Amino acid sequence: MSALVLVEHDNAALVAATLNAVTAAKQMDSDVHLLVAGSGCDAVAKAAAAVAGVSKVLVADAPAYGNALAEPLAALMAKVGRGYSHIVAAATKQGKNVLPRVAALLDVSAVTDIIAVESADTFVRPIYAGNAIATVQSGDAIKVVSVRSTAFEAAADSGGGASVEPAEAVADPGLSEFLGQDLTKSERPELTSARVVVSGGRGMGSGENFKLLEGIADRLNAAIGASRAAVDAGFVPNDYQVGQTGKVVAPDLYIAVGISGAIQHLAGMKESKVIVAINKDEEAPIFQVADYGLVADLFKAVPELEAELNKALG
Amino acid sequence: MKVLVAVKRVIDYNVKVRVKADGTGVETANVKMSMNPFDEIAVEEAIRLKEAGVASEIVVVSMGVQQCQETIRTALAMGADRGILVQTDQVLEPLAIAKMLKVIVEREQPGLVILGKQAIDGDHSQTGQMLAALLGWAQGTFAYKLEPKDGGLEVTREIDGGLETVRLRTPAVITTDLRLNEPRFASLPNIMKAKKKPLDVVGPDDLGVDIAARVKVLKVVEPPKRQGGVKVADVAALVEKLKNEAKVI
């Protein structure tokens, strides 16, 4: 048997998370195939064939797959995936959109957002936003699994020599139509993939004061986030929200400014590698998870931090 | 158009979850339970569609223990019209829930089903997509904006790095993301009124769906504890530590 991994791409290049999914798939089944579904996606098929450890690349090149709409893509994957032991994708928005649909079409369960592979049928996944870790065993003939990319090393994107074959054709169910895309053209990295995140809480006092964080964020090439309290207070829009009901982030460095550390916020950031907390209340729960805590008035500490960073980083 | 909304009773998002000592799951006894936050957004969106004259009736469905009636009542107090509880003490997996929802959808014939994008207990993010697959319907997951247009539905969706807009044939399944709307609070008079709204209780057997677990939970443990760190004296010390000790800047 083999594992089939969905390649995520924009018809020109692979999305990096796919390489992490390949590593996870390798731990499920030694033989890994990739599925490239797109429109005019030759370059992606070539790149996929070069991924180390992959034996075969199946390519479905048709207009219906050009924008990775869930309905045609899931129909294709369910058909192509029938003979496989595992169907795997990165737990990106695209993977999360399409994989459960594939599972239901095959009448099997899905195991989403895994962080470890214990054996071919046993996986580890966070529940309750990472406040508990479950080990689960799938009894289904085909395991449909999505992979949290930060939990697995990336497979090498060169050195492989997979054969490339066309995938069997599947009719487009014609349920949906792509109208357009609006990608954030921010100078800042995206919250969930940023290496550094600077977040503000209710202690910021106003939306205007969030500008204070921009200096640090610019200096560190960081994304800016916020606690739910700051969002609920109307300081910043909801898409800034880090926490159980917002985004879950795990950057190398997380700087929490004026955030007390409510459970719901901690759930969204406690996997960060290094956590810094700046808060004037030394009893704030955020200090219990922070590697470096600074008890200080943020309105004084933040400008100082910006100046010190300028000094330290030249 | 009738709109069907699925809601789940979960541990309140402000409660610190405790893993059971025997490793079988998390403690739910004597813990505050609430409606899954993404489902509140789903209920709110349905109500807004009704207020805009698009939806004619809002049916709220929940599945689980008897107390899920409270969750349904909350939705009724917000403005939904009637409720259906599929009552069972068994733990339900997303596929089983999707299959039962499918039967209810076939009975109720809604033009639209709205669910939260995920429940904050299992964090599966599967049920909506599975339901759409089983029904053969279009799916608009992680919805940021919903607009009925030309007999179909335009959905702007949250994707990695931005937004995407798709046109869906209806009937369709929508799952809500955070920014779709801000749910209202139920007023006291509406809470009183909600007690009189109809709520049917059925069992999984009435729906003829096999809800046996496919995925066995072997164990549930606490995540590795984070070591509390040190307090630094001032900003200069902080930057020095980040640069030379943690090496993250």
Coordinates of C-alpha atoms in Angstrom, one line a residue:
Chain A
M1 CA 0.0 0.0 0.0
S2 CA 1.0 3.6 -0.3
A3 CA 0.2 7.0 1.1
L4 CA -1.1 9.8 -1.1
V5 CA -0.2 13.4 -0.2
L6 CA -2.1 16.3 -1.7
V7 CA 0.3 18.9 -3.0
E8 CA -0.8 22.5 -2.1
H9 CA 0.3 25.0 -4.7
D10 CA -0.6 28.1 -6.7
N11 CA -0.1 26.4 -10.1
A12 CA 3.5 27.8 -10.1
A13 CA 5.2 26.6 -6.8
L14 CA 4.6 24.2 -4.0
V15 CA 3.4 25.5 -0.6
A16 CA 6.1 24.7 1.9
A17 CA 3.7 22.9 4.3
T18 CA 3.4 20.1 1.7
L19 CA 7.0 19.1 2.4
N20 CA 6.2 18.7 6.1
A21 CA 3.1 16.6 5.2
V22 CA 5.4 14.4 3.1
T23 CA 7.6 13.7 6.2
A24 CA 4.5 12.7 8.2
A25 CA 3.2 10.5 5.4
K26 CA 6.6 8.7 5.2
Q27 CA 6.1 7.7 8.9
M28 CA 2.7 6.2 8.0
D29 CA 3.7 4.3 4.9
S30 CA 7.1 3.9 3.3
D31 CA 5.8 4.4 -0.2
V32 CA 4.6 8.0 -0.7
H33 CA 2.8 9.3 -3.8
L34 CA 1.9 13.0 -4.5
L35 CA -1.2 14.3 -6.1
V36 CA -0.9 17.6 -8.0
A37 CA -4.3 18.9 -9.1
G38 CA -4.2 22.3 -10.8
S39 CA -4.5 24.1 -14.1
G40 CA -1.4 24.7 -16.1
C41 CA 0.6 23.2 -13.2
D42 CA 3.6 21.6 -15.1
A43 CA 6.1 23.5 -13.0
V44 CA 4.5 22.2 -9.8
A45 CA 4.5 18.6 -11.1
K46 CA 8.2 18.9 -11.8
A47 CA 8.9 20.3 -8.4
A48 CA 6.8 17.6 -6.8
A49 CA 8.8 14.9 -8.6
A50 CA 12.0 16.3 -7.2
V51 CA 10.8 16.0 -3.5
A52 CA 13.0 13.5 -1.7
G53 CA 11.4 10.1 -0.8
V54 CA 8.5 10.3 -3.3
S55 CA 8.0 7.4 -5.7
K56 CA 5.2 8.7 -7.9
V57 CA 3.5 12.0 -8.8
L58 CA -0.1 11.9 -10.1
V59 CA -1.1 15.0 -12.1
A60 CA -4.6 16.2 -12.8
D61 CA -4.3 19.2 -15.0
A62 CA -7.7 20.7 -15.7
P63 CA -9.5 24.1 -15.4
A64 CA -11.7 22.7 -12.6
Y65 CA -8.7 22.3 -10.3
G66 CA -7.2 25.7 -11.0
N67 CA -8.3 27.3 -7.8
A68 CA -8.5 24.2 -5.5
L69 CA -12.2 24.4 -5.1
A70 CA -13.2 21.8 -2.5
E71 CA -16.0 20.1 -4.5
P72 CA -14.0 19.1 -7.7
L73 CA -10.8 18.5 -5.7
A74 CA -12.4 16.2 -3.1
A75 CA -14.2 14.3 -5.9
L76 CA -10.8 13.7 -7.6
M77 CA -9.1 12.8 -4.3
A78 CA -11.8 10.3 -3.3
K79 CA -11.5 8.6 -6.7
V80 CA -7.8 8.6 -6.9
G81 CA -7.3 7.8 -3.2
R82 CA -9.4 4.6 -3.2
G83 CA -6.4 2.3 -3.5
Y84 CA -4.3 4.0 -0.8
S85 CA -3.7 3.2 2.8
H86 CA -3.5 6.9 3.7
I87 CA -4.7 10.2 2.2
V88 CA -2.7 13.1 3.7
A89 CA -2.6 16.8 3.4
A90 CA -1.1 19.7 5.3
A91 CA -3.6 21.1 7.9
T92 CA -3.6 24.5 6.1
K93 CA -6.9 26.2 5.4
Q94 CA -6.9 24.4 2.1
G95 CA -6.2 21.0 3.7
K96 CA -8.9 21.6 6.3
N97 CA -11.4 22.6 3.6
V98 CA -11.0 19.6 1.4
L99 CA -9.9 16.6 3.5
P100 CA -13.0 16.0 5.6
R101 CA -15.0 16.2 2.4
V102 CA -12.8 13.4 0.9
A103 CA -13.2 11.3 4.0
A104 CA -17.0 11.6 3.9
L105 CA -17.1 10.7 0.2
L106 CA -15.1 7.5 1.2
D107 CA -17.3 6.9 4.3
V108 CA -14.3 7.0 6.6
S109 CA -13.4 9.2 9.5
A110 CA -10.8 11.9 9.3
V111 CA -8.0 12.6 11.8
T112 CA -7.1 16.3 11.5
D113 CA -4.2 18.4 12.6
I114 CA -1.9 15.7 13.9
I115 CA 1.4 16.5 15.6
A116 CA 2.9 13.0 15.7
V117 CA 2.6 9.6 14.0
E118 CA 2.8 6.7 16.4
S119 CA 2.2 4.0 13.9
A120 CA 0.3 3.5 10.6
D121 CA -3.0 3.8 12.3
T122 CA -2.2 5.7 15.5
F123 CA -1.8 9.5 15.6
V124 CA -1.3 12.2 18.2
R125 CA -3.4 15.4 18.0
P126 CA -4.1 18.4 20.2
I127 CA -7.6 18.9 21.5
Y128 CA -9.0 21.9 23.4
A129 CA -6.6 24.2 21.6
G130 CA -3.6 22.3 22.8
N131 CA -4.7 22.1 26.5
A132 CA -4.9 18.3 26.1
I133 CA -3.2 15.9 23.8
A134 CA -5.0 12.9 22.5
T135 CA -3.6 9.7 21.0
V136 CA -6.1 8.2 18.6
Q137 CA -6.3 5.0 16.6
S138 CA -8.3 4.9 13.3
G139 CA -10.1 1.8 12.5
D140 CA -10.9 2.8 9.0
A141 CA -9.4 1.0 5.9
I142 CA -8.2 4.4 4.5
K143 CA -6.8 6.8 7.0
V144 CA -7.5 10.4 6.0
V145 CA -5.1 12.6 7.9
S146 CA -4.1 16.3 8.0
V147 CA -0.8 17.3 9.4
R148 CA 0.2 20.3 11.5
S149 CA 3.3 21.5 9.6
T150 CA 5.2 23.0 12.5
A151 CA 5.3 19.5 14.1
F152 CA 7.2 17.8 11.3
E153 CA 10.5 18.5 9.6
A154 CA 10.2 19.5 5.9
A155 CA 11.2 16.8 3.4
A156 CA 14.0 17.9 1.1
D157 CA 12.7 19.6 -2.1
S158 CA 15.4 18.2 -4.2
G159 CA 17.1 14.8 -4.8
G160 CA 14.0 12.9 -5.6
G161 CA 13.2 11.2 -8.9
A162 CA 9.6 10.3 -8.9
S163 CA 7.8 9.1 -12.0
V164 CA 5.1 11.5 -13.2
E165 CA 1.8 10.1 -14.5
P166 CA -1.6 11.6 -15.3
A167 CA -4.3 11.0 -12.7
E168 CA -7.6 9.4 -13.8
A169 CA -10.2 11.9 -14.9
V170 CA -13.1 12.7 -12.6
A171 CA -16.2 14.8 -13.6
D172 CA -16.4 18.2 -11.9
P173 CA -19.6 18.3 -9.8
G174 CA -20.1 21.9 -10.9
L175 CA -21.3 23.2 -7.5
S176 CA -19.0 26.1 -7.1
E177 CA -17.2 28.8 -9.0
F178 CA -14.1 30.8 -8.1
L179 CA -14.7 34.6 -8.3
G180 CA -11.5 36.1 -6.9
Q181 CA -8.9 36.3 -4.3
D182 CA -7.8 39.1 -2.0
L183 CA -4.4 38.3 -0.5
T184 CA -3.2 40.6 2.3
K185 CA -0.5 42.8 0.9
S186 CA 0.9 43.6 4.3
E187 CA 4.5 44.3 4.7
R188 CA 4.2 42.2 7.8
P189 CA 4.3 38.4 7.8
E190 CA 1.1 36.5 8.3
L191 CA 0.2 35.8 12.0
T192 CA 0.2 32.0 11.8
S193 CA 3.5 31.8 9.9
A194 CA 5.5 34.7 11.4
R195 CA 8.8 33.9 13.1
V196 CA 8.1 36.7 15.6
V197 CA 4.7 37.8 16.9
V198 CA 4.1 41.0 19.0
S199 CA 0.6 41.0 20.6
G200 CA -1.2 43.7 22.6
G201 CA -3.9 43.2 25.2
R202 CA -6.5 45.3 27.1
G203 CA -3.5 47.0 28.7
M204 CA -2.9 48.8 25.4
G205 CA -5.8 51.1 26.4
S206 CA -6.9 51.9 22.8
G207 CA -6.6 51.0 19.2
E208 CA -4.5 54.1 18.6
N209 CA -1.9 52.8 21.1
F210 CA -1.4 49.6 19.0
K211 CA 0.8 51.9 16.8
L212 CA 3.3 51.7 19.7
L213 CA 3.9 48.0 18.8
E214 CA 4.6 48.7 15.2
G215 CA 8.1 50.0 15.8
I216 CA 9.1 46.7 17.5
A217 CA 7.2 44.7 14.9
D218 CA 9.0 46.5 12.1
R219 CA 12.4 46.0 13.7
L220 CA 11.8 42.2 14.2
N221 CA 9.8 41.6 11.0
A222 CA 7.0 40.5 13.3
A223 CA 3.3 40.0 12.9
I224 CA 1.0 41.9 15.2
G225 CA -1.6 40.1 17.2
A226 CA -4.0 40.8 20.1
S227 CA -5.8 39.1 22.9
R228 CA -9.5 38.6 22.8
A229 CA -9.9 41.2 25.5
A230 CA -8.3 43.8 23.1
V231 CA -10.6 42.6 20.3
D232 CA -13.7 42.7 22.4
A233 CA -12.8 46.2 23.6
G234 CA -12.8 47.2 19.9
F235 CA -9.1 48.2 19.8
V236 CA -8.3 46.0 16.8
P237 CA -10.2 43.8 14.3
N238 CA -11.0 40.2 15.0
D239 CA -8.4 38.8 12.6
Y240 CA -5.7 40.0 15.1
Q241 CA -7.0 37.6 17.7
V242 CA -4.6 35.0 19.1
G243 CA -6.3 32.5 21.3
Q244 CA -8.6 29.6 21.5
T245 CA -11.3 31.3 19.5
G246 CA -8.7 33.1 17.3
K247 CA -5.5 32.0 15.7
V248 CA -3.1 29.5 17.2
V249 CA 0.4 30.6 16.7
A250 CA 3.8 29.0 17.6
P251 CA 6.5 31.5 16.6
D252 CA 10.1 31.5 17.7
L253 CA 9.5 34.6 19.7
Y254 CA 6.2 35.8 21.2
I255 CA 6.0 39.2 22.9
A256 CA 2.9 39.7 25.0
V257 CA 2.4 43.4 25.8
G258 CA -0.3 44.4 28.3
I259 CA -1.8 40.9 28.2
S260 CA -2.8 39.4 31.5
G261 CA -2.8 35.8 30.1
A262 CA -6.4 34.6 30.2
I263 CA -6.7 30.8 29.6
Q264 CA -8.2 31.5 26.2
H265 CA -5.2 33.5 25.1
L266 CA -2.6 31.1 26.5
A267 CA -4.2 28.3 24.5
G268 CA -3.3 30.2 21.3
M269 CA 0.3 31.0 22.0
K270 CA 1.8 28.7 24.6
E271 CA 3.6 26.6 22.0
S272 CA 5.8 29.5 21.1
K273 CA 9.5 28.8 21.5
V274 CA 10.3 31.9 23.6
I275 CA 7.7 34.0 25.3
V276 CA 8.3 37.5 26.6
A277 CA 5.7 39.2 28.8
I278 CA 5.6 42.9 29.5
N279 CA 2.9 43.8 32.1
K280 CA 2.7 46.2 35.0
D281 CA 0.9 43.6 37.2
E282 CA 3.5 41.2 38.5
E283 CA 0.7 38.8 39.5
A284 CA -0.5 38.5 35.9
P285 CA -0.8 34.8 34.9
I286 CA 1.1 35.5 31.7
F287 CA 4.3 35.5 33.8
Q288 CA 3.7 31.8 34.6
V289 CA 4.3 30.9 31.0
A290 CA 6.8 33.6 30.0
D291 CA 10.5 32.8 29.6
Y292 CA 11.3 36.4 30.2
G293 CA 9.0 38.6 32.2
L294 CA 9.3 42.4 32.6
V295 CA 7.2 44.0 35.2
A296 CA 6.8 47.5 33.8
D297 CA 4.5 50.1 32.4
L298 CA 4.2 49.2 28.8
F299 CA 3.9 52.9 27.7
K300 CA 7.4 53.4 29.1
A301 CA 8.8 49.9 28.3
V302 CA 7.7 49.6 24.7
P303 CA 9.5 52.7 23.4
E304 CA 12.5 51.7 25.4
L305 CA 12.4 48.2 23.8
E306 CA 12.3 49.7 20.4
A307 CA 15.3 51.9 21.1
E308 CA 17.3 49.0 22.7
L309 CA 16.4 46.8 19.7
N310 CA 17.7 49.5 17.4
K311 CA 20.9 49.5 19.4
A312 CA 21.3 45.8 19.6
L313 CA 20.5 45.0 16.0
G314 CA 22.3 48.0 14.5
Chain B
M1 CA -35.9 29.8 2.7
K2 CA -35.5 27.7 5.7
V3 CA -32.1 27.8 7.4
L4 CA -30.8 25.0 9.6
V5 CA -28.1 25.8 12.2
A6 CA -26.1 23.1 14.1
V7 CA -24.9 24.0 17.6
K8 CA -22.7 22.1 20.0
R9 CA -22.5 22.3 23.8
V10 CA -18.9 22.6 24.8
I11 CA -16.8 23.5 27.9
D12 CA -16.9 27.3 28.1
Y13 CA -14.0 28.9 26.4
N14 CA -12.9 30.6 29.6
V15 CA -12.7 27.5 31.7
K16 CA -9.3 25.9 32.2
V17 CA -9.6 22.4 30.9
R18 CA -8.4 19.6 33.2
V19 CA -7.3 16.2 31.9
K20 CA -8.8 13.3 33.8
A21 CA -6.3 11.4 36.0
D22 CA -7.1 8.1 34.2
G23 CA -6.2 9.6 30.9
T24 CA -9.6 8.8 29.2
G25 CA -10.5 12.4 28.4
V26 CA -11.1 15.8 30.0
E27 CA -13.1 16.5 33.1
T28 CA -16.6 17.8 32.2
A29 CA -18.4 17.2 35.5
N30 CA -19.3 20.4 37.3
V31 CA -17.7 22.5 34.6
K32 CA -19.4 25.5 33.0
M33 CA -20.7 24.6 29.6
S34 CA -21.7 27.0 26.8
M35 CA -22.5 27.1 23.1
N36 CA -19.4 26.6 20.9
P37 CA -18.4 30.2 20.0
F38 CA -18.3 29.6 16.3
D39 CA -21.9 28.2 16.5
E40 CA -23.0 31.4 18.1
I41 CA -21.7 33.1 15.0
A42 CA -23.7 30.6 12.9
V43 CA -26.9 31.3 14.8
E44 CA -26.3 35.1 14.5
E45 CA -25.8 34.8 10.8
A46 CA -29.0 32.9 10.4
I47 CA -30.9 35.5 12.4
R48 CA -29.4 38.3 10.2
L49 CA -30.6 36.4 7.1
K50 CA -34.1 36.3 8.6
E51 CA -34.0 40.0 9.5
A52 CA -33.0 40.7 5.9
G53 CA -36.0 38.8 4.7
V54 CA -33.9 36.0 3.1
A55 CA -34.5 33.3 5.7
S56 CA -38.1 32.4 6.6
E57 CA -37.5 30.0 9.5
I58 CA -34.4 29.0 11.6
V59 CA -34.2 25.5 12.9
V60 CA -31.5 24.8 15.4
V61 CA -30.1 21.3 15.8
S62 CA -27.9 19.9 18.6
M63 CA -26.7 16.4 19.4
G64 CA -25.6 15.0 22.6
V65 CA -26.7 14.7 26.2
Q66 CA -30.1 16.0 27.5
Q67 CA -28.5 19.3 28.7
C68 CA -27.9 20.2 25.1
Q69 CA -31.5 21.5 25.3
E70 CA -30.0 24.5 27.2
T71 CA -27.7 25.2 24.2
I72 CA -30.7 25.0 21.9
R73 CA -32.7 27.3 24.2
T74 CA -29.8 29.9 24.0
A75 CA -30.1 29.9 20.2
L76 CA -33.9 30.2 20.5
A77 CA -33.4 33.1 22.8
M78 CA -31.1 34.8 20.3
G79 CA -33.9 34.5 17.7
A80 CA -34.1 31.0 16.2
D81 CA -37.6 29.6 15.8
R82 CA -37.5 26.0 16.9
G83 CA -35.1 23.3 17.9
I84 CA -34.3 19.6 17.4
L85 CA -32.1 17.6 19.9
V86 CA -30.7 14.3 18.9
Q87 CA -30.3 12.9 22.4
T88 CA -27.6 10.4 23.2
D89 CA -25.0 9.9 25.9
Q90 CA -22.6 8.4 23.4
V91 CA -19.6 10.3 22.2
L92 CA -20.2 11.4 18.6
E93 CA -17.6 11.7 15.9
P94 CA -17.8 14.2 13.2
L95 CA -18.8 11.6 10.5
A96 CA -21.6 10.3 12.7
I97 CA -22.9 13.8 13.4
A98 CA -22.7 14.7 9.6
K99 CA -24.7 11.5 8.8
M100 CA -27.4 12.4 11.3
L101 CA -27.5 16.0 10.2
K102 CA -28.0 14.7 6.6
V103 CA -31.1 12.7 7.6
I104 CA -32.5 15.8 9.4
V105 CA -31.7 18.0 6.4
E106 CA -33.5 15.5 4.1
R107 CA -36.6 15.8 6.4
E108 CA -36.4 19.6 6.9
Q109 CA -35.3 20.6 3.4
P110 CA -33.5 23.8 4.3
G111 CA -32.0 25.9 1.6
L112 CA -28.9 26.6 3.7
V113 CA -27.1 24.8 6.6
I114 CA -24.8 26.9 8.8
L115 CA -22.3 25.4 11.2
G116 CA -19.3 26.7 13.2
K117 CA -16.0 26.1 11.5
Q118 CA -15.0 23.9 14.4
A119 CA -15.9 23.1 17.9
I120 CA -13.4 24.2 20.5
D121 CA -13.4 20.8 22.3
G122 CA -12.3 18.3 19.7
D123 CA -11.0 21.0 17.3
H124 CA -11.7 18.6 14.4
S125 CA -13.1 21.1 11.8
Q126 CA -14.8 18.4 9.8
T127 CA -18.5 18.2 10.3
G128 CA -19.6 20.9 7.8
Q129 CA -17.4 19.6 5.0
M130 CA -18.6 16.1 5.7
L131 CA -22.2 17.1 5.6
A132 CA -21.7 18.9 2.3
A133 CA -20.0 15.8 0.9
L134 CA -22.8 13.5 2.0
L135 CA -25.5 15.8 0.6
G136 CA -23.6 16.4 -2.6
W137 CA -23.8 20.1 -1.9
A138 CA -21.4 23.0 -2.3
Q139 CA -19.5 24.1 0.8
G140 CA -18.4 27.6 1.9
T141 CA -16.1 26.9 4.8
F142 CA -14.4 29.5 7.1
A143 CA -16.9 32.2 5.9
Y144 CA -16.0 35.8 6.4
K145 CA -19.0 37.2 4.4
L146 CA -22.2 35.7 3.1
E147 CA -24.3 37.2 0.3
P148 CA -27.3 35.6 -1.3
K149 CA -27.1 36.7 -5.0
D150 CA -28.8 35.6 -8.2
G151 CA -30.3 32.5 -6.7
G152 CA -27.0 31.4 -5.4
L153 CA -24.7 32.4 -2.7
E154 CA -21.5 34.4 -2.8
V155 CA -19.2 33.5 0.1
T156 CA -16.0 35.2 1.0
R157 CA -13.8 32.8 2.8
E158 CA -10.8 33.0 5.0
I159 CA -7.8 31.4 3.4
D160 CA -4.1 31.3 4.3
G161 CA -2.8 34.8 3.6
G162 CA -6.1 36.5 2.8
L163 CA -9.6 36.0 1.5
E164 CA -11.2 34.3 -1.5
T165 CA -14.7 34.7 -2.9
V166 CA -16.6 31.8 -4.4
R167 CA -20.1 31.5 -5.8
L168 CA -22.0 28.4 -4.6
R169 CA -25.0 26.7 -6.0
T170 CA -27.7 26.4 -3.3
P171 CA -28.7 24.6 -1.2
A172 CA -25.2 24.8 0.4
V173 CA -23.4 24.3 3.6
I174 CA -21.6 27.2 5.3
T175 CA -19.1 27.1 8.2
T176 CA -18.4 30.3 10.1
D177 CA -15.1 31.9 10.9
L178 CA -14.5 34.5 13.5
R179 CA -15.0 37.7 11.5
L180 CA -18.4 36.8 9.9
N181 CA -20.3 38.7 12.6
E182 CA -20.5 39.5 16.3
P183 CA -23.2 37.4 18.0
R184 CA -25.9 39.3 19.9
F185 CA -26.7 38.6 23.6
A186 CA -30.2 37.3 24.3
S187 CA -32.4 39.8 26.2
L188 CA -34.3 38.7 29.2
P189 CA -37.7 38.9 27.6
N190 CA -36.4 36.8 24.7
I191 CA -35.0 34.2 27.1
M192 CA -38.4 33.9 28.6
K193 CA -40.1 33.7 25.2
A194 CA -37.6 31.0 24.1
K195 CA -38.9 28.7 26.8
K196 CA -42.1 28.4 24.9
K197 CA -40.6 27.8 21.5
P198 CA -40.9 24.2 20.2
L199 CA -38.1 21.8 20.8
D200 CA -38.3 18.2 19.5
V201 CA -36.2 15.4 21.0
V202 CA -35.3 12.4 18.9
G203 CA -32.8 9.6 19.3
P204 CA -30.1 8.4 16.9
D205 CA -32.2 5.3 16.3
D206 CA -35.0 7.4 14.9
L207 CA -32.6 8.6 12.3
G208 CA -31.4 5.2 11.4
V209 CA -27.7 6.1 11.5
D210 CA -24.8 3.9 12.7
I211 CA -23.0 6.1 15.2
A212 CA -20.4 3.6 16.4
A213 CA -17.0 5.1 16.9
R214 CA -14.5 4.6 14.1
V215 CA -11.6 6.3 15.9
K216 CA -10.5 5.0 19.3
V217 CA -9.2 7.4 21.8
L218 CA -6.2 5.6 23.4
K219 CA -5.3 8.2 25.9
V220 CA -5.6 11.9 26.7
V221 CA -2.7 13.6 28.5
E222 CA -1.8 17.1 29.6
P223 CA 0.6 18.9 27.3
P224 CA 4.2 19.3 28.4
K225 CA 4.3 21.9 31.1
R226 CA 5.9 25.2 30.3
Q227 CA 8.7 26.1 32.6
G228 CA 8.1 29.5 34.2
G229 CA 11.0 31.7 33.3
V230 CA 12.8 34.6 34.9
K231 CA 11.9 38.2 35.5
V232 CA 14.3 40.6 34.0
A233 CA 15.2 43.9 35.7
D234 CA 14.8 46.3 32.7
V235 CA 14.5 46.5 28.9
A236 CA 18.2 46.4 28.4
A237 CA 18.5 43.1 30.3
L238 CA 15.6 41.7 28.3
V239 CA 17.2 42.5 24.9
E240 CA 20.5 41.1 26.1
K241 CA 18.8 37.8 27.1
L242 CA 16.9 37.6 23.8
K243 CA 20.0 38.2 21.8
N244 CA 22.6 36.1 23.7
E245 CA 20.7 33.5 25.7
A246 CA 17.6 32.7 23.7
K247 CA 19.2 33.8 20.4
V248 CA 15.9 34.7 18.9
I249 CA 16.7 38.2 17.7

